[in-house]
């Protein structure tokens, strides 16, 4: 039995941890039936002597993997861990923080200054460290409010913006009084966010009833959604879908008067196809939320002359092999000019250890 001395707190870099520390953290998490997400950058750990008695992980502005040894529960250690990890986040310039956890932990984290945003039954809850964050965001959206009987929305990654994205926006705008296009902001894509945002703005600039929004922290990326407290991989994807769609329905759509959400059909990616199915369920079903239901309009993908659906992944593959003529056929002029200027390969082609090609941005 370890002593009851006041624990010491340490910041641990996952990339350069002290010997044996990550194994101790994993063991502690396992005791709480938690896993460790691969994207965690740093941990705050509480140590009593040589024992790790508490931990809290941080990636960007999201706190993950908070655990306290059973013998230390009831000692207010969770609150102290969260205070330490919040201080770490502030030092890194992140003041607005999120936390995903099981609903059974809701009261515990409320007491530590976190407030629930959305909850999916007894599976998952999303919390943030301010009671006014979402209301401030909704007020910022309302500056772009346009009245009408049919207000549409499209959410896209645009990695990069293709003629398929243009077709979706154009068709949606033609049937709406106003269309809001949201570009997912997290930099987990091939193209940086600011580049994707600019390509979208150029690509829809001629549509008179469209507002392009820089995505926010409230548009959740599947790439960074935590799975440490969900054992089943399929449940992780479903929880991400539900959290994302509930935020859209309960907050974003009412702020802008959105009545319809437009999506393109998904013939390639099973995860995105399932997300489209979840969208029909969670946005259209009245009982899924106290907020009014939305109509989900699924449009067929724009296709090549050959009949194949256009996709951003195809553009990325063609870019790696510098097939610019083929890229020109499936992207708008603005996207093509951007790719040619910044991603044209001269000396920027490098051979990796597995002999595949990687492209570095480079002026030609």
Coordinates of C-alpha atoms in Angstrom, one line a residue:
X1 CA 0.0 0.0 0.0
X2 CA 1.5 3.3 -1.0
X3 CA 1.7 6.2 1.4
X4 CA -0.8 9.1 1.6
X5 CA 1.8 11.8 0.9
X6 CA 0.6 14.6 -1.4
X7 CA 1.2 13.4 -5.0
X8 CA 3.6 15.2 -7.2
X9 CA 2.5 16.3 -10.7
X10 CA 4.6 15.9 -13.8
X11 CA 4.1 16.7 -17.5
X12 CA 5.1 13.8 -19.7
X13 CA 5.7 14.0 -23.4
X14 CA 4.3 10.9 -25.1
X15 CA 7.1 11.1 -27.8
X16 CA 9.9 11.1 -25.1
X17 CA 8.5 9.6 -21.9
X18 CA 10.6 8.5 -18.9
X19 CA 11.4 4.8 -19.0
X20 CA 8.3 2.7 -18.1
X21 CA 6.0 5.7 -17.6
X22 CA 3.7 5.0 -20.6
X23 CA 3.4 1.4 -19.4
X24 CA 2.3 2.6 -15.9
X25 CA -0.2 5.0 -17.5
X26 CA -1.7 2.3 -19.6
X27 CA -2.0 0.0 -16.6
X28 CA -3.8 2.8 -14.7
X29 CA -6.1 3.4 -17.6
X30 CA -6.8 -0.3 -17.9
X31 CA -7.8 -0.4 -14.3
X32 CA -10.5 2.1 -15.1
X33 CA -11.5 0.2 -18.3
X34 CA -10.0 2.9 -20.5
X35 CA -7.7 2.7 -23.4
X36 CA -5.1 5.2 -24.7
X37 CA -5.8 7.1 -27.8
X38 CA -2.8 7.3 -30.3
X39 CA -3.0 11.0 -30.8
X40 CA -2.3 12.1 -27.2
X41 CA 0.6 14.5 -27.1
X42 CA 1.2 15.0 -23.4
X43 CA 0.1 13.6 -20.1
X44 CA -0.2 15.2 -16.7
X45 CA 0.6 12.4 -14.2
X46 CA 0.2 12.4 -10.4
X47 CA 2.8 10.3 -8.7
X48 CA 3.0 9.1 -5.1
X49 CA 6.5 7.8 -4.6
X50 CA 7.1 5.5 -7.6
X51 CA 3.4 4.9 -8.2
X52 CA 1.3 6.6 -10.9
X53 CA -2.0 7.4 -9.1
X54 CA -3.6 9.7 -11.7
X55 CA -3.3 10.9 -15.3
X56 CA -4.9 13.2 -17.7
X57 CA -4.0 13.4 -21.4
X58 CA -4.1 16.4 -23.8
X59 CA -4.2 16.7 -27.6
X60 CA -4.7 20.1 -29.0
X61 CA -7.8 21.5 -27.1
X62 CA -9.2 18.1 -26.0
X63 CA -8.6 16.4 -22.7
X64 CA -8.6 12.6 -22.8
X65 CA -7.8 9.6 -20.7
X66 CA -8.5 11.0 -17.2
X67 CA -8.1 8.3 -14.6
X68 CA -7.4 8.0 -10.9
X69 CA -6.2 4.9 -9.0
X70 CA -9.0 3.3 -7.0
X71 CA -7.3 3.9 -3.7
X72 CA -7.1 7.7 -4.4
X73 CA -10.7 8.3 -5.4
X74 CA -12.5 10.7 -3.2
X75 CA -9.3 12.6 -2.6
X76 CA -10.3 15.4 -5.1
X77 CA -7.5 14.2 -7.3
X78 CA -9.6 14.4 -10.5
X79 CA -10.1 18.1 -10.0
X80 CA -6.4 18.7 -9.3
X81 CA -5.5 16.7 -12.4
X82 CA -7.9 18.7 -14.6
X83 CA -6.6 22.0 -13.1
X84 CA -3.1 20.9 -14.0
X85 CA -3.9 19.8 -17.5
X86 CA -5.9 23.0 -18.1
X87 CA -2.9 25.0 -17.1
X88 CA -0.8 23.0 -19.5
X89 CA -3.3 23.8 -22.3
X90 CA -3.2 27.5 -21.5
X91 CA 0.6 27.5 -21.7
X92 CA 0.1 26.0 -25.2
X93 CA -2.4 28.8 -26.1
X94 CA -5.6 26.6 -25.8
X95 CA -8.1 28.3 -23.5
X96 CA -11.3 26.6 -24.8
X97 CA -11.2 23.0 -23.9
X98 CA -13.4 19.9 -24.6
X99 CA -13.8 16.6 -22.8
X100 CA -15.5 13.5 -23.9
X101 CA -16.5 10.9 -21.3
X102 CA -19.1 8.4 -20.3
X103 CA -22.3 10.0 -19.0
X104 CA -21.7 8.2 -15.7
X105 CA -18.9 10.7 -15.1
X106 CA -21.1 13.7 -15.8
X107 CA -21.4 14.9 -12.2
X108 CA -17.7 14.3 -11.5
X109 CA -16.6 16.6 -14.4
X110 CA -19.3 19.1 -13.7
X111 CA -17.7 19.6 -10.3
X112 CA -14.4 20.3 -12.1
X113 CA -15.9 23.2 -14.2
X114 CA -17.0 21.4 -17.3
X115 CA -20.4 21.8 -18.8
X116 CA -22.3 19.3 -21.0
X117 CA -23.0 20.1 -24.7
X118 CA -24.6 17.0 -26.0
X119 CA -25.2 13.5 -24.8
X120 CA -26.0 10.2 -26.5
X121 CA -28.0 8.0 -24.0
X122 CA -25.6 6.3 -21.7
X123 CA -22.8 6.0 -24.3
X124 CA -21.0 9.3 -24.5
X125 CA -21.2 13.0 -23.5
X126 CA -19.3 16.0 -24.8
X127 CA -18.4 18.8 -22.3
X128 CA -16.6 22.1 -22.5
X129 CA -14.9 24.2 -19.9
X130 CA -17.2 27.2 -20.2
X131 CA -21.0 27.6 -19.8
X132 CA -21.2 30.2 -22.6
X133 CA -18.9 28.8 -25.3
X134 CA -21.7 27.4 -27.6
X135 CA -24.0 30.4 -27.0
X136 CA -21.2 32.8 -28.1
X137 CA -20.6 30.7 -31.2
X138 CA -24.3 30.7 -32.1
X139 CA -24.4 34.5 -31.7
X140 CA -21.5 34.8 -34.1
X141 CA -23.4 32.7 -36.6
X142 CA -26.5 34.8 -36.3
X143 CA -24.6 37.7 -37.9
X144 CA -24.9 35.7 -41.1
X145 CA -28.6 34.9 -40.7
X146 CA -30.7 35.1 -43.9
X147 CA -34.5 34.6 -43.7
X148 CA -36.4 32.4 -46.0
X149 CA -38.6 29.3 -46.2
X150 CA -35.8 27.0 -47.3
X151 CA -32.3 27.6 -45.8
X152 CA -29.8 25.0 -46.7
X153 CA -26.4 23.8 -45.3
X154 CA -23.5 21.8 -46.6
X155 CA -20.5 20.7 -44.5
X156 CA -17.4 19.7 -46.4
X157 CA -13.7 19.0 -45.9
X158 CA -12.9 19.9 -49.5
X159 CA -9.5 18.1 -49.5
X160 CA -9.3 19.6 -52.1
X161 CA -12.4 21.4 -53.6
X162 CA -13.5 19.5 -56.7
X163 CA -16.2 19.8 -59.4
X164 CA -18.1 17.3 -57.2
X165 CA -18.1 19.8 -54.3
X166 CA -19.0 22.6 -56.7
X167 CA -21.9 20.5 -58.1
X168 CA -23.3 19.8 -54.6
X169 CA -23.1 23.5 -53.6
X170 CA -24.6 24.7 -56.9
X171 CA -27.5 22.3 -56.8
X172 CA -28.3 23.0 -53.2
X173 CA -28.1 26.8 -53.7
X174 CA -30.5 26.6 -56.7
X175 CA -33.2 25.1 -54.5
X176 CA -32.7 27.3 -51.4
X177 CA -33.3 30.9 -50.4
X178 CA -29.9 30.8 -48.9
X179 CA -27.1 28.2 -48.5
X180 CA -24.5 28.0 -45.7
X181 CA -21.3 26.1 -46.6
X182 CA -19.1 25.0 -43.6
X183 CA -15.5 24.0 -44.2
X184 CA -14.2 21.7 -41.5
X185 CA -11.3 23.5 -39.9
X186 CA -9.2 20.9 -38.1
X187 CA -5.8 20.5 -39.8
X188 CA -5.8 16.7 -40.1
X189 CA -6.1 16.7 -43.9
X190 CA -3.6 16.6 -46.9
X191 CA -4.3 20.3 -47.5
X192 CA -4.1 22.8 -44.7
X193 CA -7.4 24.4 -43.6
X194 CA -6.6 27.9 -44.9
X195 CA -5.9 26.5 -48.4
X196 CA -9.1 24.4 -48.4
X197 CA -11.1 27.4 -47.2
X198 CA -9.8 29.6 -49.9
X199 CA -10.4 27.0 -52.6
X200 CA -14.0 26.7 -51.5
X201 CA -14.5 30.5 -51.4
X202 CA -13.1 30.8 -54.9
X203 CA -15.2 27.8 -56.1
X204 CA -18.5 29.3 -55.1
X205 CA -17.8 33.0 -55.4
X206 CA -20.2 33.3 -58.3
X207 CA -23.2 31.9 -56.4
X208 CA -25.1 34.9 -55.1
X209 CA -26.9 33.2 -52.2
X210 CA -24.1 31.4 -50.5
X211 CA -22.1 32.1 -47.3
X212 CA -18.9 30.2 -46.7
X213 CA -18.1 29.6 -43.0
X214 CA -14.8 28.8 -41.6
X215 CA -15.5 25.7 -39.5
X216 CA -15.3 25.8 -35.8
X217 CA -14.5 23.5 -32.9
X218 CA -18.2 22.6 -32.8
X219 CA -17.9 20.7 -36.2
X220 CA -16.3 17.5 -34.9
X221 CA -13.6 15.8 -36.9
X222 CA -13.7 12.0 -37.1
X223 CA -9.9 12.0 -37.2
X224 CA -9.6 13.4 -33.7
X225 CA -12.7 11.9 -32.0
X226 CA -11.6 10.0 -28.9
X227 CA -12.2 6.3 -28.6
X228 CA -10.4 5.6 -25.3
X229 CA -13.6 5.0 -23.3
X230 CA -15.4 3.0 -26.1
X231 CA -14.2 -0.5 -26.6
X232 CA -15.9 -1.2 -30.0
X233 CA -14.4 0.5 -33.1
X234 CA -17.9 0.6 -34.7
X235 CA -19.2 2.4 -31.6
X236 CA -16.5 5.0 -31.9
X237 CA -17.6 6.0 -35.4
X238 CA -21.2 6.0 -34.4
X239 CA -20.6 8.1 -31.3
X240 CA -18.7 10.6 -33.4
X241 CA -21.6 10.8 -35.8
X242 CA -24.2 11.3 -33.1
X243 CA -22.2 14.0 -31.2
X244 CA -21.5 15.9 -34.4
X245 CA -25.1 15.7 -35.7
X246 CA -26.7 16.6 -32.3
X247 CA -24.5 19.7 -32.1
X248 CA -25.6 20.7 -35.6
X249 CA -29.3 20.1 -35.0
X250 CA -29.5 21.6 -31.5
X251 CA -27.3 24.7 -31.9
X252 CA -26.0 25.4 -35.5
X253 CA -29.2 24.9 -37.4
X254 CA -31.4 27.0 -35.1
X255 CA -28.9 29.8 -35.1
X256 CA -29.1 30.2 -38.8
X257 CA -32.6 29.0 -39.4
X258 CA -31.4 26.0 -41.4
X259 CA -34.1 23.7 -42.7
X260 CA -32.3 21.4 -45.1
X261 CA -28.9 19.7 -45.1
X262 CA -27.5 18.6 -48.4
X263 CA -25.1 15.7 -48.8
X264 CA -23.5 13.9 -51.7
X265 CA -23.9 10.2 -52.2
X266 CA -20.9 8.1 -51.0
X267 CA -20.0 5.2 -53.2
X268 CA -16.4 4.8 -52.0
X269 CA -16.0 5.2 -48.2
X270 CA -18.1 2.9 -45.9
X271 CA -17.6 5.2 -42.9
X272 CA -18.9 8.2 -44.7
X273 CA -21.7 6.2 -46.2
X274 CA -22.7 5.2 -42.7
X275 CA -22.5 8.9 -41.6
X276 CA -24.9 9.8 -44.3
X277 CA -27.3 7.1 -43.0
X278 CA -26.9 8.4 -39.5
X279 CA -27.7 11.9 -40.7
X280 CA -31.1 10.8 -41.9
X281 CA -31.8 9.3 -38.5
X282 CA -30.5 12.0 -36.2
X283 CA -31.5 15.1 -38.2
X284 CA -34.8 14.0 -39.5
X285 CA -36.4 11.9 -36.7
X286 CA -38.5 14.2 -34.4
X287 CA -37.8 12.3 -31.2
X288 CA -34.0 12.4 -31.5
X289 CA -33.8 16.0 -30.1
X290 CA -35.9 18.7 -28.7
X291 CA -34.9 20.9 -31.6
X292 CA -37.0 20.8 -34.8
X293 CA -36.1 18.1 -37.4
X294 CA -34.3 19.0 -40.6
X295 CA -34.7 17.5 -44.1
X296 CA -31.7 15.7 -45.4
X297 CA -31.3 15.9 -49.2
X298 CA -28.9 13.3 -50.7
X299 CA -27.7 14.2 -54.2
X300 CA -26.0 11.8 -56.6
X301 CA -22.3 12.5 -57.0
X302 CA -21.2 14.3 -60.1
X303 CA -19.4 11.9 -62.4
X304 CA -16.7 11.8 -65.1
X305 CA -17.6 11.4 -68.7
X306 CA -16.6 7.8 -68.1
X307 CA -19.3 7.5 -65.4
X308 CA -17.0 7.3 -62.4
X309 CA -17.9 9.5 -59.4
X310 CA -15.6 12.4 -58.8
X311 CA -13.7 12.3 -55.5
X312 CA -11.1 14.4 -53.7
X313 CA -9.1 11.2 -53.0
X314 CA -8.7 10.8 -56.7
X315 CA -7.3 14.3 -57.0
X316 CA -4.8 13.6 -54.3
X317 CA -3.7 10.3 -56.0
X318 CA -3.3 12.1 -59.3
X319 CA -1.3 14.9 -57.7
X320 CA 1.1 12.4 -56.3
X321 CA 1.9 11.2 -59.8
X322 CA 1.7 14.7 -61.3
X323 CA -1.1 13.9 -63.7
X324 CA -2.2 17.5 -64.0
X325 CA -4.1 17.1 -67.2
X326 CA -6.4 14.6 -65.6
X327 CA -6.8 16.8 -62.5
X328 CA -7.8 19.8 -64.7
X329 CA -10.9 17.8 -65.8
X330 CA -12.3 17.3 -62.2
X331 CA -11.5 20.5 -60.3
X332 CA -12.6 24.1 -60.8
X333 CA -10.2 26.6 -62.3
X334 CA -9.3 28.1 -58.9
X335 CA -8.4 24.7 -57.4
X336 CA -6.4 23.8 -60.5
X337 CA -4.4 27.1 -60.4
X338 CA -3.7 26.6 -56.6
X339 CA -2.5 23.1 -57.1
X340 CA -0.3 24.0 -60.1
X341 CA 1.2 26.9 -58.3
X342 CA 1.9 25.3 -54.9
X343 CA 2.0 21.6 -55.5
X344 CA 3.6 21.3 -58.9
X345 CA 6.6 18.9 -58.5
X346 CA 10.1 19.9 -59.5
X347 CA 12.7 19.1 -56.8
X348 CA 9.8 18.6 -54.4
X349 CA 9.4 14.9 -55.3
X350 CA 11.0 12.8 -52.7
X351 CA 11.2 9.0 -52.5
X352 CA 10.2 7.7 -49.1
X353 CA 11.7 4.6 -47.4
X354 CA 8.9 2.5 -49.0
X355 CA 9.6 4.0 -52.5
X356 CA 6.2 5.7 -52.6
X357 CA 6.0 9.4 -53.7
X358 CA 5.3 12.3 -51.4
X359 CA 4.6 15.8 -52.6
X360 CA 5.9 18.9 -50.7
X361 CA 4.3 22.2 -51.5
X362 CA 6.6 24.0 -53.9
X363 CA 6.5 26.9 -56.3
X364 CA 7.2 25.7 -59.9

